[in-house]
Amino acid sequence: TTTTTTTTTTTTTTTVQLQILVKQFIHSLSFTTQLQVLTDTMGDSAYSFSLTTFSRTGKLLQIEYALNAVANGRTSLGICAKDGVVIATDKKLPSTLVDSDEVSKVEKITEGCGFVYSGVGPDYRVLVRKARKSSQSYFLTYREPKPVSQMVKNTASVMQEYTQSGGVRPFGVSLLVAGVDADKTPRLYQVDPSGAYFGWKATAIGKNYVNAKNFLEKRYQDDMELEDAIHTALLTLREGFEGEMTCKNIEVGIVSSTDGKFRTLTPEEIQDYLDEAN
């Protein structure tokens, strides 16, 4: 017992002495060299709490973490048909006690444009409010609805600002923007937390987005009509859906080139489509 205690004490003393020597060595270095030693030891994790500093590999890690938040969110998808656009999302709730009518993921922004998201819900509300405000400002100035492309660019600019400013964090959401331009051309865009945006024929975001995209690649056709797109969207959602898919735990928004009006399908309409799919 005495030998064991002596050995433990000797080991502890040696460890403490080694730590003291390391600290003395680091303090003897210049500030720049100290920083280099720390970053070499920590790797990219040294930059993980800084939004405005690139890591040595050229990454902004907070943006990657925001994309992880999106990838952990519920699946959302969009399909651009020749006569309209459909966006759909899984809005499964954490408890049966939650009033599903009070939860909305598909939001109308202008008469001919709507958003859906995957990721952090409160961040989405901020972007929806800003988009509605900017669209009203545009209408007051020009007396015409804001084009979908302008809506996307402005929203992407807001999200990009939050990747280059101190004291803020990136938005933890990716958006799908569906709309119809003044010339009746249907448009579908995706906007990411980095501020990057892309035009798509069909895409998916959120949990299980890889399988959803693969399914869409097999099913999508350039001459697809809006009715077919709605059926395809529901089939795609069902592919990775956990549990039974009902009119209460999914949400669908459509905009048609015929009237240029964006609207959310009622639960009854969604149920009719689900019954047809069965």
CSV table of N, CA, C and O in Angstrom, one decimal, residues 177-249:
chain,number,residue,atom,x,y,z
A,177,VAL,N,-38.6,28.6,-51.9
A,177,VAL,CA,-39.4,29.7,-52.3
A,177,VAL,C,-40.1,29.4,-53.6
A,177,VAL,O,-39.5,29.1,-54.6
A,178,ALA,N,-41.5,29.4,-53.6
A,178,ALA,CA,-42.3,29.0,-54.7
A,178,ALA,C,-43.0,30.3,-55.2
A,178,ALA,O,-43.6,31.0,-54.3
A,179,GLY,N,-43.1,30.5,-56.5
A,179,GLY,CA,-43.8,31.7,-57.0
A,179,GLY,C,-44.0,31.7,-58.5
A,179,GLY,O,-43.5,30.8,-59.2
A,180,VAL,N,-44.8,32.6,-58.9
A,180,VAL,CA,-45.0,32.8,-60.4
A,180,VAL,C,-44.7,34.3,-60.7
A,180,VAL,O,-45.2,35.2,-60.0
A,181,ASP,N,-43.9,34.5,-61.7
A,181,ASP,CA,-43.5,35.8,-62.2
A,181,ASP,C,-44.7,36.5,-62.9
A,181,ASP,O,-45.7,35.8,-63.2
A,182,ALA,N,-44.5,37.7,-63.2
A,182,ALA,CA,-45.6,38.5,-63.9
A,182,ALA,C,-45.9,37.9,-65.3
A,182,ALA,O,-47.0,38.0,-65.8
A,183,ASP,N,-44.9,37.2,-65.9
A,183,ASP,CA,-45.2,36.6,-67.2
A,183,ASP,C,-45.7,35.2,-67.1
A,183,ASP,O,-45.7,34.4,-68.1
A,184,LYS,N,-46.2,34.8,-65.9
A,184,LYS,CA,-46.8,33.5,-65.6
A,184,LYS,C,-45.8,32.4,-65.6
A,184,LYS,O,-46.2,31.2,-65.7
A,185,THR,N,-44.5,32.7,-65.5
A,185,THR,CA,-43.5,31.6,-65.4
A,185,THR,C,-43.3,31.1,-64.0
A,185,THR,O,-43.0,31.9,-63.1
A,186,PRO,N,-43.5,29.8,-63.7
A,186,PRO,CA,-43.3,29.3,-62.4
A,186,PRO,C,-41.9,29.2,-62.0
A,186,PRO,O,-41.0,28.9,-62.8
A,187,ARG,N,-41.6,29.5,-60.7
A,187,ARG,CA,-40.2,29.6,-60.2
A,187,ARG,C,-40.1,28.8,-58.9
A,187,ARG,O,-41.0,28.9,-58.0
A,188,LEU,N,-39.0,28.1,-58.7
A,188,LEU,CA,-38.7,27.4,-57.4
A,188,LEU,C,-37.2,27.7,-57.1
A,188,LEU,O,-36.3,27.4,-57.9
A,189,TYR,N,-37.0,28.3,-55.9
A,189,TYR,CA,-35.7,28.6,-55.4
A,189,TYR,C,-35.4,28.0,-54.1
A,189,TYR,O,-36.3,27.7,-53.3
A,190,GLN,N,-34.1,27.7,-53.8
A,190,GLN,CA,-33.7,27.3,-52.5
A,190,GLN,C,-32.7,28.4,-51.9
A,190,GLN,O,-31.8,28.9,-52.7
A,191,VAL,N,-32.8,28.8,-50.7
A,191,VAL,CA,-31.9,29.8,-50.0
A,191,VAL,C,-31.3,29.1,-48.8
A,191,VAL,O,-32.0,28.6,-48.0
A,192,ASP,N,-30.0,29.1,-48.7
A,192,ASP,CA,-29.3,28.5,-47.6
A,192,ASP,C,-28.8,29.5,-46.6
A,192,ASP,O,-28.7,30.7,-46.9
A,193,PRO,N,-28.4,29.0,-45.4
A,193,PRO,CA,-27.9,29.9,-44.3
A,193,PRO,C,-26.7,30.8,-44.7
A,193,PRO,O,-26.5,31.9,-44.2
A,194,SER,N,-25.9,30.3,-45.7
A,194,SER,CA,-24.8,31.1,-46.1
A,194,SER,C,-25.2,32.3,-47.0
A,194,SER,O,-24.4,33.2,-47.2
A,195,GLY,N,-26.4,32.3,-47.4
A,195,GLY,CA,-26.9,33.4,-48.3
A,195,GLY,C,-26.8,33.0,-49.8
A,195,GLY,O,-27.2,33.8,-50.7
A,196,ALA,N,-26.4,31.8,-50.0
A,196,ALA,CA,-26.4,31.2,-51.4
A,196,ALA,C,-27.8,30.8,-51.8
A,196,ALA,O,-28.6,30.4,-51.0
A,197,TYR,N,-28.2,31.1,-53.1
A,197,TYR,CA,-29.5,30.7,-53.5
A,197,TYR,C,-29.4,30.0,-54.9
A,197,TYR,O,-28.5,30.3,-55.7
A,198,PHE,N,-30.3,29.1,-55.2
A,198,PHE,CA,-30.3,28.3,-56.4
A,198,PHE,C,-31.7,28.2,-57.0
A,198,PHE,O,-32.7,28.1,-56.2
A,199,GLY,N,-31.8,28.1,-58.3
A,199,GLY,CA,-33.1,27.8,-58.9
A,199,GLY,C,-33.1,26.3,-59.2
A,199,GLY,O,-32.1,25.7,-59.5
A,200,TRP,N,-34.3,25.7,-58.9
A,200,TRP,CA,-34.4,24.2,-59.1
A,200,TRP,C,-35.7,23.9,-59.9
A,200,TRP,O,-36.7,24.6,-59.9
A,201,LYS,N,-35.6,22.7,-60.5
A,201,LYS,CA,-36.8,22.1,-61.1
A,201,LYS,C,-37.5,21.3,-60.0
A,201,LYS,O,-38.7,21.3,-60.0
A,202,ALA,N,-36.8,20.6,-59.1
A,202,ALA,CA,-37.3,19.9,-58.0
A,202,ALA,C,-36.2,19.7,-57.0
A,202,ALA,O,-35.0,19.4,-57.4
A,203,THR,N,-36.4,19.8,-55.7
A,203,THR,CA,-35.4,19.6,-54.7
A,203,THR,C,-36.0,19.3,-53.3
A,203,THR,O,-37.2,19.4,-53.2
A,204,ALA,N,-35.2,18.9,-52.4
A,204,ALA,CA,-35.6,18.6,-51.0
A,204,ALA,C,-34.6,19.1,-50.1
A,204,ALA,O,-33.4,19.2,-50.4
A,205,ILE,N,-35.0,19.5,-48.9
A,205,ILE,CA,-34.1,19.9,-47.8
A,205,ILE,C,-34.6,19.3,-46.5
A,205,ILE,O,-35.7,18.7,-46.4
A,206,GLY,N,-33.7,19.3,-45.5
A,206,GLY,CA,-34.1,18.7,-44.2
A,206,GLY,C,-33.6,17.3,-44.1
A,206,GLY,O,-32.8,16.8,-44.9
A,207,LYS,N,-34.2,16.6,-43.0
A,207,LYS,CA,-33.9,15.2,-42.8
A,207,LYS,C,-34.3,14.4,-44.0
A,207,LYS,O,-35.3,14.6,-44.6
A,208,ASN,N,-33.4,13.4,-44.3
A,208,ASN,CA,-33.7,12.5,-45.4
A,208,ASN,C,-33.7,13.1,-46.8
A,208,ASN,O,-34.3,12.6,-47.7
A,209,TYR,N,-33.1,14.3,-46.9
A,209,TYR,CA,-33.1,15.0,-48.2
A,209,TYR,C,-32.4,14.3,-49.3
A,209,TYR,O,-32.8,14.4,-50.5
A,210,VAL,N,-31.4,13.5,-49.0
A,210,VAL,CA,-30.7,12.7,-50.0
A,210,VAL,C,-31.6,11.7,-50.7
A,210,VAL,O,-31.7,11.7,-51.9
A,211,ASN,N,-32.3,10.9,-49.9
A,211,ASN,CA,-33.2,9.9,-50.5
A,211,ASN,C,-34.4,10.6,-51.2
A,211,ASN,O,-34.8,10.1,-52.3
A,212,ALA,N,-34.8,11.8,-50.7
A,212,ALA,CA,-35.9,12.5,-51.3
A,212,ALA,C,-35.5,13.0,-52.7
A,212,ALA,O,-36.2,12.9,-53.7
A,213,LYS,N,-34.3,13.5,-52.8
A,213,LYS,CA,-33.8,14.0,-54.1
A,213,LYS,C,-33.6,12.9,-55.1
A,213,LYS,O,-33.9,13.1,-56.3
A,214,ASN,N,-33.1,11.8,-54.6
A,214,ASN,CA,-32.9,10.6,-55.5
A,214,ASN,C,-34.3,10.2,-56.0
A,214,ASN,O,-34.4,9.8,-57.2
A,215,PHE,N,-35.3,10.2,-55.2
A,215,PHE,CA,-36.7,9.8,-55.6
A,215,PHE,C,-37.2,10.8,-56.6
A,215,PHE,O,-37.8,10.4,-57.7
A,216,LEU,N,-36.9,12.1,-56.4
A,216,LEU,CA,-37.4,13.1,-57.3
A,216,LEU,C,-36.7,13.0,-58.7
A,216,LEU,O,-37.3,13.3,-59.7
A,217,GLU,N,-35.4,12.7,-58.7
A,217,GLU,CA,-34.7,12.5,-59.9
A,217,GLU,C,-35.3,11.5,-60.8
A,217,GLU,O,-35.3,11.6,-62.0
A,218,LYS,N,-35.8,10.4,-60.2
A,218,LYS,CA,-36.4,9.3,-60.9
A,218,LYS,C,-37.8,9.7,-61.4
A,218,LYS,O,-38.3,9.2,-62.5
A,219,ARG,N,-38.5,10.5,-60.7
A,219,ARG,CA,-40.0,10.8,-61.0
A,219,ARG,C,-40.2,12.0,-61.8
A,219,ARG,O,-41.2,12.2,-62.4
A,220,TYR,N,-39.2,13.0,-61.7
A,220,TYR,CA,-39.5,14.3,-62.3
A,220,TYR,C,-39.5,14.2,-63.8
A,220,TYR,O,-38.6,13.5,-64.4
A,221,GLN,N,-40.4,15.0,-64.5
A,221,GLN,CA,-40.4,15.1,-65.9
A,221,GLN,C,-40.7,16.6,-66.3
A,221,GLN,O,-41.4,17.3,-65.6
A,222,ASP,N,-40.0,17.0,-67.3
A,222,ASP,CA,-40.1,18.4,-67.7
A,222,ASP,C,-41.5,18.9,-68.0
A,222,ASP,O,-41.9,20.1,-67.9
A,223,ASP,N,-42.3,18.0,-68.6
A,223,ASP,CA,-43.7,18.3,-69.0
A,223,ASP,C,-44.7,18.0,-67.9
A,223,ASP,O,-45.9,17.9,-68.2
A,224,MET,N,-44.2,17.8,-66.7
A,224,MET,CA,-45.1,17.5,-65.6
A,224,MET,C,-46.1,18.6,-65.3
A,224,MET,O,-45.7,19.8,-65.3
A,225,GLU,N,-47.4,18.3,-65.1
A,225,GLU,CA,-48.4,19.3,-64.7
A,225,GLU,C,-48.5,19.4,-63.2
A,225,GLU,O,-48.0,18.6,-62.5
A,226,LEU,N,-49.2,20.5,-62.8
A,226,LEU,CA,-49.3,20.8,-61.3
A,226,LEU,C,-49.9,19.6,-60.6
A,226,LEU,O,-49.4,19.2,-59.5
A,227,GLU,N,-51.0,19.0,-61.1
A,227,GLU,CA,-51.7,17.9,-60.4
A,227,GLU,C,-50.7,16.7,-60.2
A,227,GLU,O,-50.7,16.1,-59.1
A,228,ASP,N,-50.0,16.4,-61.3
A,228,ASP,CA,-49.0,15.3,-61.2
A,228,ASP,C,-47.9,15.7,-60.1
A,228,ASP,O,-47.4,14.8,-59.4
A,229,ALA,N,-47.5,17.0,-60.1
A,229,ALA,CA,-46.5,17.4,-59.2
A,229,ALA,C,-46.9,17.2,-57.7
A,229,ALA,O,-46.1,16.9,-56.9
A,230,ILE,N,-48.2,17.5,-57.5
A,230,ILE,CA,-48.7,17.4,-56.1
A,230,ILE,C,-48.6,15.9,-55.7
A,230,ILE,O,-48.2,15.6,-54.6
A,231,HIS,N,-49.1,15.0,-56.6
A,231,HIS,CA,-49.0,13.6,-56.3
A,231,HIS,C,-47.6,13.1,-56.0
A,231,HIS,O,-47.3,12.3,-55.1
A,232,THR,N,-46.7,13.6,-56.9
A,232,THR,CA,-45.2,13.2,-56.7
A,232,THR,C,-44.7,13.7,-55.4
A,232,THR,O,-43.9,13.0,-54.8
A,233,ALA,N,-45.1,15.0,-55.1
A,233,ALA,CA,-44.6,15.5,-53.8
A,233,ALA,C,-45.0,14.7,-52.6
A,233,ALA,O,-44.2,14.4,-51.7
A,234,LEU,N,-46.3,14.2,-52.6
A,234,LEU,CA,-46.8,13.4,-51.5
A,234,LEU,C,-46.1,12.0,-51.5
A,234,LEU,O,-45.8,11.5,-50.4
A,235,LEU,N,-45.9,11.5,-52.7
A,235,LEU,CA,-45.2,10.2,-52.7
A,235,LEU,C,-43.8,10.3,-52.2
A,235,LEU,O,-43.3,9.4,-51.5
A,236,THR,N,-43.1,11.4,-52.5
A,236,THR,CA,-41.7,11.6,-52.1
A,236,THR,C,-41.7,11.8,-50.5
A,236,THR,O,-40.8,11.2,-49.9
A,237,LEU,N,-42.6,12.6,-50.0
A,237,LEU,CA,-42.7,12.7,-48.5
A,237,LEU,C,-42.9,11.4,-47.9
A,237,LEU,O,-42.3,11.1,-46.8
A,238,ARG,N,-43.8,10.6,-48.4
A,238,ARG,CA,-44.1,9.3,-47.8
A,238,ARG,C,-42.9,8.4,-47.8
A,238,ARG,O,-42.8,7.5,-46.9
A,239,GLU,N,-42.0,8.5,-48.7
A,239,GLU,CA,-40.8,7.6,-48.8
A,239,GLU,C,-40.0,7.6,-47.5
A,239,GLU,O,-39.6,6.5,-47.1
A,240,GLY,N,-39.8,8.7,-46.9
A,240,GLY,CA,-39.0,8.8,-45.7
A,240,GLY,C,-39.8,9.2,-44.5
A,240,GLY,O,-39.2,9.5,-43.4
A,241,PHE,N,-41.1,9.0,-44.5
A,241,PHE,CA,-42.0,9.5,-43.5
A,241,PHE,C,-42.0,8.5,-42.3
A,241,PHE,O,-42.1,7.3,-42.6
A,242,GLU,N,-41.9,9.0,-41.1
A,242,GLU,CA,-41.9,8.1,-39.9
A,242,GLU,C,-43.3,8.0,-39.4
A,242,GLU,O,-43.9,9.0,-38.9
A,243,GLY,N,-43.9,6.8,-39.5
A,243,GLY,CA,-45.3,6.6,-39.1
A,243,GLY,C,-46.3,6.9,-40.2
A,243,GLY,O,-45.9,6.9,-41.4
A,244,GLU,N,-47.5,7.1,-39.9
A,244,GLU,CA,-48.6,7.3,-40.9
A,244,GLU,C,-48.7,8.7,-41.3
A,244,GLU,O,-48.7,9.6,-40.4
A,245,MET,N,-48.7,8.9,-42.6
A,245,MET,CA,-48.9,10.3,-43.1
A,245,MET,C,-50.3,10.6,-43.3
A,245,MET,O,-51.1,9.9,-44.0
A,246,THR,N,-50.8,11.7,-42.6
A,246,THR,CA,-52.2,12.1,-42.7
A,246,THR,C,-52.2,13.6,-43.1
A,246,THR,O,-51.2,14.3,-43.2
A,247,CYS,N,-53.5,14.1,-43.3
A,247,CYS,CA,-53.7,15.5,-43.7
A,247,CYS,C,-53.3,16.4,-42.5
A,247,CYS,O,-53.2,17.6,-42.7
A,248,LYS,N,-53.1,15.9,-41.3
A,248,LYS,CA,-52.8,16.7,-40.1
A,248,LYS,C,-51.3,16.9,-39.9
A,248,LYS,O,-50.9,17.9,-39.2
A,249,ASN,N,-50.5,16.0,-40.4
A,249,ASN,CA,-49.1,16.1,-40.1
A,249,ASN,C,-48.2,16.4,-41.4
A,249,ASN,O,-47.0,16.2,-41.4
